Amino acid sequence: MFTPLLLVADITAAFPAKADLTQDDVLRLTESGNILPFPAILESARHYQEGKLLEAALENENNRYIYEVDLLDHDGKIWELKFDAVTGEFLSKDKDK
């Protein structure tokens, strides 16, 4: 069983156009209710694509929190799914090259 990995990046007062958040940031945002907890996002992701969880990250893209979930399907293809971390809205699904 894989554990979701959250990519680590330095967080500054003004976020760059795209920034990964630390695990501490994710915990703080989840506990404060500003974003949905990852298990809810993973459950939703499984409705869009079956597969084994490879990696997960929370990013700040233009001041919008986005969960990126990478899943490995039964054919060995990796899929990247994106969800709005605040609303849980499904945003996109792309096959990694």
PDB file of N, CA and C in Angstrom:
ATOM      1  N   MET A   1       0.841  -1.173   0.000  1.00  0.00           N
ATOM      2  CA  MET A   1       0.000   0.000   0.000  1.00  0.00           C
ATOM      3  C   MET A   1       0.883   1.233   0.000  1.00  0.00           C
ATOM      4  N   PHE A   2       0.577   2.173  -0.858  1.00  0.00           N
ATOM      5  CA  PHE A   2       1.352   3.400  -0.945  1.00  0.00           C
ATOM      6  C   PHE A   2       0.746   4.459  -0.053  1.00  0.00           C
ATOM      7  N   THR A   3       1.598   5.268   0.542  1.00  0.00           N
ATOM      8  CA  THR A   3       1.171   6.413   1.322  1.00  0.00           C
ATOM      9  C   THR A   3       1.296   7.642   0.449  1.00  0.00           C
ATOM     10  N   PRO A   4       0.272   8.506   0.450  1.00  0.00           N
ATOM     11  CA  PRO A   4       0.390   9.705  -0.383  1.00  0.00           C
ATOM     12  C   PRO A   4       1.582  10.542   0.040  1.00  0.00           C
ATOM     13  N   LEU A   5       2.315  10.989  -0.941  1.00  0.00           N
ATOM     14  CA  LEU A   5       3.464  11.856  -0.691  1.00  0.00           C
ATOM     15  C   LEU A   5       3.077  13.276  -1.039  1.00  0.00           C
ATOM     16  N   LEU A   6       3.392  14.191  -0.178  1.00  0.00           N
ATOM     17  CA  LEU A   6       3.129  15.594  -0.447  1.00  0.00           C
ATOM     18  C   LEU A   6       4.461  16.260  -0.705  1.00  0.00           C
ATOM     19  N   LEU A   7       4.584  16.860  -1.863  1.00  0.00           N
ATOM     20  CA  LEU A   7       5.834  17.492  -2.244  1.00  0.00           C
ATOM     21  C   LEU A   7       6.085  18.708  -1.368  1.00  0.00           C
ATOM     22  N   VAL A   8       7.342  18.954  -1.071  1.00  0.00           N
ATOM     23  CA  VAL A   8       7.708  20.029  -0.161  1.00  0.00           C
ATOM     24  C   VAL A   8       8.341  21.172  -0.940  1.00  0.00           C
ATOM     25  N   ALA A   9       7.952  22.385  -0.629  1.00  0.00           N
ATOM     26  CA  ALA A   9       8.535  23.572  -1.239  1.00  0.00           C
ATOM     27  C   ALA A   9       8.555  24.683  -0.199  1.00  0.00           C
ATOM     28  N   ASP A  10       9.433  25.650  -0.388  1.00  0.00           N
ATOM     29  CA  ASP A  10       9.450  26.808   0.500  1.00  0.00           C
ATOM     30  C   ASP A  10       8.206  27.642   0.254  1.00  0.00           C
ATOM     31  N   ILE A  11       7.590  28.084   1.346  1.00  0.00           N
ATOM     32  CA  ILE A  11       6.388  28.909   1.249  1.00  0.00           C
ATOM     33  C   ILE A  11       6.777  30.319   1.665  1.00  0.00           C
ATOM     34  N   THR A  12       6.415  31.262   0.831  1.00  0.00           N
ATOM     35  CA  THR A  12       6.691  32.660   1.142  1.00  0.00           C
ATOM     36  C   THR A  12       5.378  33.406   1.302  1.00  0.00           C
ATOM     37  N   ALA A  13       5.441  34.634   1.747  1.00  0.00           N
ATOM     38  CA  ALA A  13       4.224  35.424   1.952  1.00  0.00           C
ATOM     39  C   ALA A  13       3.440  35.576   0.660  1.00  0.00           C
ATOM     40  N   ALA A  14       4.116  35.780  -0.425  1.00  0.00           N
ATOM     41  CA  ALA A  14       3.448  35.882  -1.731  1.00  0.00           C
ATOM     42  C   ALA A  14       3.765  34.607  -2.503  1.00  0.00           C
ATOM     43  N   PHE A  15       2.735  33.806  -2.746  1.00  0.00           N
ATOM     44  CA  PHE A  15       2.942  32.553  -3.466  1.00  0.00           C
ATOM     45  C   PHE A  15       3.335  32.826  -4.903  1.00  0.00           C
ATOM     46  N   PRO A  16       4.258  32.039  -5.453  1.00  0.00           N
ATOM     47  CA  PRO A  16       4.511  32.132  -6.881  1.00  0.00           C
ATOM     48  C   PRO A  16       3.290  31.623  -7.636  1.00  0.00           C
ATOM     49  N   ALA A  17       3.306  31.715  -8.959  1.00  0.00           N
ATOM     50  CA  ALA A  17       2.164  31.296  -9.765  1.00  0.00           C
ATOM     51  C   ALA A  17       1.790  29.846  -9.471  1.00  0.00           C
ATOM     52  N   LYS A  18       2.767  28.996  -9.177  1.00  0.00           N
ATOM     53  CA  LYS A  18       2.494  27.599  -8.855  1.00  0.00           C
ATOM     54  C   LYS A  18       3.461  27.177  -7.763  1.00  0.00           C
ATOM     55  N   ALA A  19       2.930  26.724  -6.627  1.00  0.00           N
ATOM     56  CA  ALA A  19       3.785  26.321  -5.516  1.00  0.00           C
ATOM     57  C   ALA A  19       3.222  25.095  -4.840  1.00  0.00           C
ATOM     58  N   ASP A  20       4.095  24.124  -4.530  1.00  0.00           N
ATOM     59  CA  ASP A  20       3.706  22.982  -3.719  1.00  0.00           C
ATOM     60  C   ASP A  20       3.694  23.442  -2.270  1.00  0.00           C
ATOM     61  N   LEU A  21       2.839  22.824  -1.464  1.00  0.00           N
ATOM     62  CA  LEU A  21       2.736  23.174  -0.063  1.00  0.00           C
ATOM     63  C   LEU A  21       3.334  22.064   0.787  1.00  0.00           C
ATOM     64  N   THR A  22       3.803  22.408   1.978  1.00  0.00           N
ATOM     65  CA  THR A  22       4.380  21.418   2.871  1.00  0.00           C
ATOM     66  C   THR A  22       3.270  20.624   3.553  1.00  0.00           C
ATOM     67  N   GLN A  23       3.666  19.518   4.183  1.00  0.00           N
ATOM     68  CA  GLN A  23       2.693  18.723   4.930  1.00  0.00           C
ATOM     69  C   GLN A  23       2.105  19.531   6.079  1.00  0.00           C
ATOM     70  N   ASP A  24       2.896  20.389   6.695  1.00  0.00           N
ATOM     71  CA  ASP A  24       2.378  21.251   7.760  1.00  0.00           C
ATOM     72  C   ASP A  24       1.316  22.205   7.226  1.00  0.00           C
ATOM     73  N   ASP A  25       1.543  22.741   6.027  1.00  0.00           N
ATOM     74  CA  ASP A  25       0.553  23.629   5.408  1.00  0.00           C
ATOM     75  C   ASP A  25      -0.750  22.876   5.150  1.00  0.00           C
ATOM     76  N   VAL A  26      -0.621  21.655   4.631  1.00  0.00           N
ATOM     77  CA  VAL A  26      -1.803  20.846   4.335  1.00  0.00           C
ATOM     78  C   VAL A  26      -2.582  20.570   5.616  1.00  0.00           C
ATOM     79  N   LEU A  27      -1.887  20.185   6.672  1.00  0.00           N
ATOM     80  CA  LEU A  27      -2.540  19.916   7.949  1.00  0.00           C
ATOM     81  C   LEU A  27      -3.254  21.157   8.468  1.00  0.00           C
ATOM     82  N   ARG A  28      -2.577  22.287   8.438  1.00  0.00           N
ATOM     83  CA  ARG A  28      -3.162  23.544   8.924  1.00  0.00           C
ATOM     84  C   ARG A  28      -4.416  23.900   8.127  1.00  0.00           C
ATOM     85  N   LEU A  29      -4.337  23.804   6.804  1.00  0.00           N
ATOM     86  CA  LEU A  29      -5.477  24.149   5.947  1.00  0.00           C
ATOM     87  C   LEU A  29      -6.644  23.182   6.127  1.00  0.00           C
ATOM     88  N   THR A  30      -6.325  21.897   6.334  1.00  0.00           N
ATOM     89  CA  THR A  30      -7.379  20.905   6.538  1.00  0.00           C
ATOM     90  C   THR A  30      -8.057  21.103   7.889  1.00  0.00           C
ATOM     91  N   GLU A  31      -7.253  21.256   8.941  1.00  0.00           N
ATOM     92  CA  GLU A  31      -7.814  21.425  10.280  1.00  0.00           C
ATOM     93  C   GLU A  31      -8.634  22.698  10.413  1.00  0.00           C
ATOM     94  N   SER A  32      -8.266  23.733   9.665  1.00  0.00           N
ATOM     95  CA  SER A  32      -9.014  24.987   9.731  1.00  0.00           C
ATOM     96  C   SER A  32     -10.268  24.948   8.867  1.00  0.00           C
ATOM     97  N   GLY A  33     -10.419  23.877   8.074  1.00  0.00           N
ATOM     98  CA  GLY A  33     -11.600  23.757   7.215  1.00  0.00           C
ATOM     99  C   GLY A  33     -11.487  24.520   5.912  1.00  0.00           C
ATOM    100  N   ASN A  34     -10.288  25.031   5.614  1.00  0.00           N
ATOM    101  CA  ASN A  34     -10.110  25.785   4.371  1.00  0.00           C
ATOM    102  C   ASN A  34     -10.041  24.898   3.136  1.00  0.00           C
ATOM    103  N   ILE A  35      -9.628  23.631   3.325  1.00  0.00           N
ATOM    104  CA  ILE A  35      -9.605  22.677   2.220  1.00  0.00           C
ATOM    105  C   ILE A  35     -10.206  21.359   2.704  1.00  0.00           C
ATOM    106  N   LEU A  36     -10.602  20.525   1.751  1.00  0.00           N
ATOM    107  CA  LEU A  36     -11.127  19.203   2.076  1.00  0.00           C
ATOM    108  C   LEU A  36      -9.973  18.274   2.454  1.00  0.00           C
ATOM    109  N   PRO A  37     -10.239  17.293   3.317  1.00  0.00           N
ATOM    110  CA  PRO A  37      -9.191  16.332   3.649  1.00  0.00           C
ATOM    111  C   PRO A  37      -8.892  15.443   2.448  1.00  0.00           C
ATOM    112  N   PHE A  38      -7.633  15.012   2.337  1.00  0.00           N
ATOM    113  CA  PHE A  38      -7.220  14.225   1.184  1.00  0.00           C
ATOM    114  C   PHE A  38      -8.032  12.938   0.986  1.00  0.00           C
ATOM    115  N   PRO A  39      -8.389  12.188   2.043  1.00  0.00           N
ATOM    116  CA  PRO A  39      -9.160  10.967   1.807  1.00  0.00           C
ATOM    117  C   PRO A  39     -10.457  11.200   1.016  1.00  0.00           C
ATOM    118  N   ALA A  40     -11.099  12.328   1.219  1.00  0.00           N
ATOM    119  CA  ALA A  40     -12.308  12.642   0.451  1.00  0.00           C
ATOM    120  C   ALA A  40     -11.973  12.848  -1.022  1.00  0.00           C
ATOM    121  N   ILE A  41     -10.841  13.475  -1.294  1.00  0.00           N
ATOM    122  CA  ILE A  41     -10.410  13.697  -2.678  1.00  0.00           C
ATOM    123  C   ILE A  41     -10.040  12.373  -3.330  1.00  0.00           C
ATOM    124  N   LEU A  42      -9.328  11.515  -2.597  1.00  0.00           N
ATOM    125  CA  LEU A  42      -8.927  10.221  -3.145  1.00  0.00           C
ATOM    126  C   LEU A  42     -10.152   9.369  -3.479  1.00  0.00           C
ATOM    127  N   GLU A  43     -11.144   9.393  -2.623  1.00  0.00           N
ATOM    128  CA  GLU A  43     -12.379   8.648  -2.894  1.00  0.00           C
ATOM    129  C   GLU A  43     -13.035   9.151  -4.182  1.00  0.00           C
ATOM    130  N   SER A  44     -13.074  10.444  -4.350  1.00  0.00           N
ATOM    131  CA  SER A  44     -13.622  11.030  -5.568  1.00  0.00           C
ATOM    132  C   SER A  44     -12.786  10.653  -6.788  1.00  0.00           C
ATOM    133  N   ALA A  45     -11.462  10.678  -6.641  1.00  0.00           N
ATOM    134  CA  ALA A  45     -10.565  10.353  -7.750  1.00  0.00           C
ATOM    135  C   ALA A  45     -10.825   8.941  -8.259  1.00  0.00           C
ATOM    136  N   ARG A  46     -11.112   8.032  -7.365  1.00  0.00           N
ATOM    137  CA  ARG A  46     -11.352   6.641  -7.750  1.00  0.00           C
ATOM    138  C   ARG A  46     -12.625   6.479  -8.585  1.00  0.00           C
ATOM    139  N   HIS A  47     -13.509   7.455  -8.555  1.00  0.00           N
ATOM    140  CA  HIS A  47     -14.698   7.429  -9.418  1.00  0.00           C
ATOM    141  C   HIS A  47     -14.331   7.798 -10.859  1.00  0.00           C
ATOM    142  N   TYR A  48     -13.259   8.542 -11.018  1.00  0.00           N
ATOM    143  CA  TYR A  48     -12.822   8.985 -12.352  1.00  0.00           C
ATOM    144  C   TYR A  48     -11.763   8.076 -12.961  1.00  0.00           C
ATOM    145  N   GLN A  49     -10.990   7.385 -12.101  1.00  0.00           N
ATOM    146  CA  GLN A  49      -9.928   6.517 -12.607  1.00  0.00           C
ATOM    147  C   GLN A  49      -9.572   5.488 -11.548  1.00  0.00           C
ATOM    148  N   GLU A  50      -9.649   4.214 -11.924  1.00  0.00           N
ATOM    149  CA  GLU A  50      -9.198   3.166 -11.015  1.00  0.00           C
ATOM    150  C   GLU A  50      -7.680   3.092 -11.079  1.00  0.00           C
ATOM    151  N   GLY A  51      -7.074   2.661  -9.998  1.00  0.00           N
ATOM    152  CA  GLY A  51      -5.635   2.492 -10.005  1.00  0.00           C
ATOM    153  C   GLY A  51      -5.029   2.653  -8.631  1.00  0.00           C
ATOM    154  N   LYS A  52      -3.743   2.395  -8.584  1.00  0.00           N
ATOM    155  CA  LYS A  52      -2.970   2.471  -7.350  1.00  0.00           C
ATOM    156  C   LYS A  52      -2.430   3.889  -7.183  1.00  0.00           C
ATOM    157  N   LEU A  53      -2.579   4.417  -5.991  1.00  0.00           N
ATOM    158  CA  LEU A  53      -2.070   5.756  -5.700  1.00  0.00           C
ATOM    159  C   LEU A  53      -0.553   5.752  -5.737  1.00  0.00           C
ATOM    160  N   LEU A  54       0.015   6.617  -6.570  1.00  0.00           N
ATOM    161  CA  LEU A  54       1.469   6.772  -6.650  1.00  0.00           C
ATOM    162  C   LEU A  54       1.937   7.985  -5.877  1.00  0.00           C
ATOM    163  N   GLU A  55       1.215   9.091  -6.048  1.00  0.00           N
ATOM    164  CA  GLU A  55       1.657  10.351  -5.447  1.00  0.00           C
ATOM    165  C   GLU A  55       0.476  11.305  -5.374  1.00  0.00           C
ATOM    166  N   ALA A  56       0.538  12.173  -4.389  1.00  0.00           N
ATOM    167  CA  ALA A  56      -0.465  13.227  -4.262  1.00  0.00           C
ATOM    168  C   ALA A  56       0.237  14.496  -3.802  1.00  0.00           C
ATOM    169  N   ALA A  57      -0.257  15.609  -4.259  1.00  0.00           N
ATOM    170  CA  ALA A  57       0.321  16.899  -3.868  1.00  0.00           C
ATOM    171  C   ALA A  57      -0.785  17.938  -3.789  1.00  0.00           C
ATOM    172  N   LEU A  58      -0.603  18.881  -2.899  1.00  0.00           N
ATOM    173  CA  LEU A  58      -1.475  20.044  -2.828  1.00  0.00           C
ATOM    174  C   LEU A  58      -0.654  21.212  -3.332  1.00  0.00           C
ATOM    175  N   GLU A  59      -1.176  21.914  -4.310  1.00  0.00           N
ATOM    176  CA  GLU A  59      -0.470  23.056  -4.883  1.00  0.00           C
ATOM    177  C   GLU A  59      -1.321  24.302  -4.793  1.00  0.00           C
ATOM    178  N   ASN A  60      -0.659  25.419  -4.806  1.00  0.00           N
ATOM    179  CA  ASN A  60      -1.327  26.703  -4.901  1.00  0.00           C
ATOM    180  C   ASN A  60      -1.066  27.213  -6.312  1.00  0.00           C
ATOM    181  N   GLU A  61      -2.092  27.204  -7.133  1.00  0.00           N
ATOM    182  CA  GLU A  61      -1.973  27.690  -8.507  1.00  0.00           C
ATOM    183  C   GLU A  61      -2.792  28.970  -8.632  1.00  0.00           C
ATOM    184  N   ASN A  62      -2.097  30.086  -8.745  1.00  0.00           N
ATOM    185  CA  ASN A  62      -2.760  31.392  -8.861  1.00  0.00           C
ATOM    186  C   ASN A  62      -3.764  31.604  -7.737  1.00  0.00           C
ATOM    187  N   ASN A  63      -3.314  31.349  -6.501  1.00  0.00           N
ATOM    188  CA  ASN A  63      -4.120  31.519  -5.291  1.00  0.00           C
ATOM    189  C   ASN A  63      -5.341  30.610  -5.239  1.00  0.00           C
ATOM    190  N   ARG A  64      -5.262  29.453  -5.903  1.00  0.00           N
ATOM    191  CA  ARG A  64      -6.312  28.434  -5.853  1.00  0.00           C
ATOM    192  C   ARG A  64      -5.645  27.127  -5.428  1.00  0.00           C
ATOM    193  N   TYR A  65      -6.175  26.505  -4.377  1.00  0.00           N
ATOM    194  CA  TYR A  65      -5.613  25.248  -3.903  1.00  0.00           C
ATOM    195  C   TYR A  65      -6.102  24.098  -4.777  1.00  0.00           C
ATOM    196  N   ILE A  66      -5.142  23.333  -5.305  1.00  0.00           N
ATOM    197  CA  ILE A  66      -5.426  22.234  -6.218  1.00  0.00           C
ATOM    198  C   ILE A  66      -4.749  20.969  -5.697  1.00  0.00           C
ATOM    199  N   TYR A  67      -5.538  19.895  -5.565  1.00  0.00           N
ATOM    200  CA  TYR A  67      -4.969  18.577  -5.294  1.00  0.00           C
ATOM    201  C   TYR A  67      -4.627  17.931  -6.632  1.00  0.00           C
ATOM    202  N   GLU A  68      -3.408  17.406  -6.751  1.00  0.00           N
ATOM    203  CA  GLU A  68      -3.012  16.598  -7.902  1.00  0.00           C
ATOM    204  C   GLU A  68      -2.812  15.178  -7.396  1.00  0.00           C
ATOM    205  N   VAL A  69      -3.469  14.228  -8.064  1.00  0.00           N
ATOM    206  CA  VAL A  69      -3.422  12.831  -7.659  1.00  0.00           C
ATOM    207  C   VAL A  69      -2.916  12.009  -8.841  1.00  0.00           C
ATOM    208  N   ASP A  70      -1.832  11.259  -8.646  1.00  0.00           N
ATOM    209  CA  ASP A  70      -1.287  10.389  -9.686  1.00  0.00           C
ATOM    210  C   ASP A  70      -1.660   8.948  -9.368  1.00  0.00           C
ATOM    211  N   LEU A  71      -2.329   8.291 -10.330  1.00  0.00           N
ATOM    212  CA  LEU A  71      -2.755   6.908 -10.177  1.00  0.00           C
ATOM    213  C   LEU A  71      -2.155   6.054 -11.280  1.00  0.00           C
ATOM    214  N   LEU A  72      -1.764   4.838 -10.933  1.00  0.00           N
ATOM    215  CA  LEU A  72      -1.239   3.861 -11.884  1.00  0.00           C
ATOM    216  C   LEU A  72      -2.360   2.893 -12.217  1.00  0.00           C
ATOM    217  N   ASP A  73      -2.763   2.829 -13.512  1.00  0.00           N
ATOM    218  CA  ASP A  73      -3.863   1.936 -13.887  1.00  0.00           C
ATOM    219  C   ASP A  73      -3.362   0.514 -14.114  1.00  0.00           C
ATOM    220  N   HIS A  74      -4.288  -0.397 -14.410  1.00  0.00           N
ATOM    221  CA  HIS A  74      -3.966  -1.820 -14.575  1.00  0.00           C
ATOM    222  C   HIS A  74      -3.108  -2.086 -15.805  1.00  0.00           C
ATOM    223  N   ASP A  75      -3.056  -1.145 -16.748  1.00  0.00           N
ATOM    224  CA  ASP A  75      -2.245  -1.287 -17.959  1.00  0.00           C
ATOM    225  C   ASP A  75      -0.866  -0.648 -17.813  1.00  0.00           C
ATOM    226  N   GLY A  76      -0.557  -0.132 -16.624  1.00  0.00           N
ATOM    227  CA  GLY A  76       0.742   0.483 -16.394  1.00  0.00           C
ATOM    228  C   GLY A  76       0.819   1.944 -16.794  1.00  0.00           C
ATOM    229  N   LYS A  77      -0.323   2.558 -17.100  1.00  0.00           N
ATOM    230  CA  LYS A  77      -0.347   3.984 -17.451  1.00  0.00           C
ATOM    231  C   LYS A  77      -0.569   4.814 -16.192  1.00  0.00           C
ATOM    232  N   ILE A  78       0.083   5.967 -16.151  1.00  0.00           N
ATOM    233  CA  ILE A  78      -0.059   6.881 -15.021  1.00  0.00           C
ATOM    234  C   ILE A  78      -0.997   8.012 -15.428  1.00  0.00           C
ATOM    235  N   TRP A  79      -1.974   8.263 -14.576  1.00  0.00           N
ATOM    236  CA  TRP A  79      -2.959   9.313 -14.805  1.00  0.00           C
ATOM    237  C   TRP A  79      -2.824  10.385 -13.730  1.00  0.00           C
ATOM    238  N   GLU A  80      -2.878  11.645 -14.148  1.00  0.00           N
ATOM    239  CA  GLU A  80      -2.860  12.764 -13.212  1.00  0.00           C
ATOM    240  C   GLU A  80      -4.255  13.385 -13.191  1.00  0.00           C
ATOM    241  N   LEU A  81      -4.857  13.388 -12.025  1.00  0.00           N
ATOM    242  CA  LEU A  81      -6.173  13.987 -11.841  1.00  0.00           C
ATOM    243  C   LEU A  81      -6.016  15.218 -10.971  1.00  0.00           C
ATOM    244  N   LYS A  82      -6.782  16.250 -11.279  1.00  0.00           N
ATOM    245  CA  LYS A  82      -6.734  17.484 -10.494  1.00  0.00           C
ATOM    246  C   LYS A  82      -8.124  17.789  -9.952  1.00  0.00           C
ATOM    247  N   PHE A  83      -8.133  18.257  -8.690  1.00  0.00           N
ATOM    248  CA  PHE A  83      -9.365  18.608  -8.001  1.00  0.00           C
ATOM    249  C   PHE A  83      -9.184  19.933  -7.271  1.00  0.00           C
ATOM    250  N   ASP A  84     -10.230  20.731  -7.234  1.00  0.00           N
ATOM    251  CA  ASP A  84     -10.231  21.933  -6.418  1.00  0.00           C
ATOM    252  C   ASP A  84     -10.245  21.470  -4.965  1.00  0.00           C
ATOM    253  N   ALA A  85      -9.277  21.894  -4.182  1.00  0.00           N
ATOM    254  CA  ALA A  85      -9.140  21.423  -2.810  1.00  0.00           C
ATOM    255  C   ALA A  85     -10.189  22.020  -1.873  1.00  0.00           C
ATOM    256  N   VAL A  86     -10.790  23.119  -2.258  1.00  0.00           N
ATOM    257  CA  VAL A  86     -11.791  23.764  -1.414  1.00  0.00           C
ATOM    258  C   VAL A  86     -13.163  23.141  -1.637  1.00  0.00           C
ATOM    259  N   THR A  87     -13.536  22.943  -2.890  1.00  0.00           N
ATOM    260  CA  THR A  87     -14.879  22.458  -3.223  1.00  0.00           C
ATOM    261  C   THR A  87     -14.930  20.971  -3.547  1.00  0.00           C
ATOM    262  N   GLY A  88     -13.789  20.385  -3.907  1.00  0.00           N
ATOM    263  CA  GLY A  88     -13.748  19.000  -4.342  1.00  0.00           C
ATOM    264  C   GLY A  88     -14.094  18.820  -5.809  1.00  0.00           C
ATOM    265  N   GLU A  89     -14.313  19.913  -6.509  1.00  0.00           N
ATOM    266  CA  GLU A  89     -14.686  19.849  -7.927  1.00  0.00           C
ATOM    267  C   GLU A  89     -13.583  19.180  -8.753  1.00  0.00           C
ATOM    268  N   PHE A  90     -13.977  18.217  -9.605  1.00  0.00           N
ATOM    269  CA  PHE A  90     -13.057  17.565 -10.535  1.00  0.00           C
ATOM    270  C   PHE A  90     -12.683  18.571 -11.609  1.00  0.00           C
ATOM    271  N   LEU A  91     -11.385  18.735 -11.858  1.00  0.00           N
ATOM    272  CA  LEU A  91     -10.922  19.733 -12.818  1.00  0.00           C
ATOM    273  C   LEU A  91     -10.382  19.114 -14.101  1.00  0.00           C
ATOM    274  N   SER A  92      -9.578  18.053 -13.977  1.00  0.00           N
ATOM    275  CA  SER A  92      -9.010  17.480 -15.200  1.00  0.00           C
ATOM    276  C   SER A  92      -8.430  16.098 -14.932  1.00  0.00           C
ATOM    277  N   LYS A  93      -8.228  15.393 -16.061  1.00  0.00           N
ATOM    278  CA  LYS A  93      -7.602  14.065 -16.033  1.00  0.00           C
ATOM    279  C   LYS A  93      -6.720  13.979 -17.266  1.00  0.00           C
ATOM    280  N   ASP A  94      -5.423  13.726 -17.046  1.00  0.00           N
ATOM    281  CA  ASP A  94      -4.469  13.632 -18.147  1.00  0.00           C
ATOM    282  C   ASP A  94      -3.595  12.406 -17.957  1.00  0.00           C
ATOM    283  N   LYS A  95      -3.237  11.770 -19.076  1.00  0.00           N
ATOM    284  CA  LYS A  95      -2.306  10.649 -19.030  1.00  0.00           C
ATOM    285  C   LYS A  95      -0.900  11.218 -19.066  1.00  0.00           C
ATOM    286  N   ASP A  96      -0.059  10.784 -18.111  1.00  0.00           N
ATOM    287  CA  ASP A  96       1.337  11.211 -18.100  1.00  0.00           C
ATOM    288  C   ASP A  96       2.062  10.558 -19.253  1.00  0.00           C
ATOM    289  N   LYS A  97       3.062  11.255 -19.778  1.00  0.00           N
ATOM    290  CA  LYS A  97       3.834  10.746 -20.911  1.00  0.00           C
ATOM    291  C   LYS A  97       4.966   9.878 -20.457  1.00  0.00           C
TER     292      LYS A  97
END
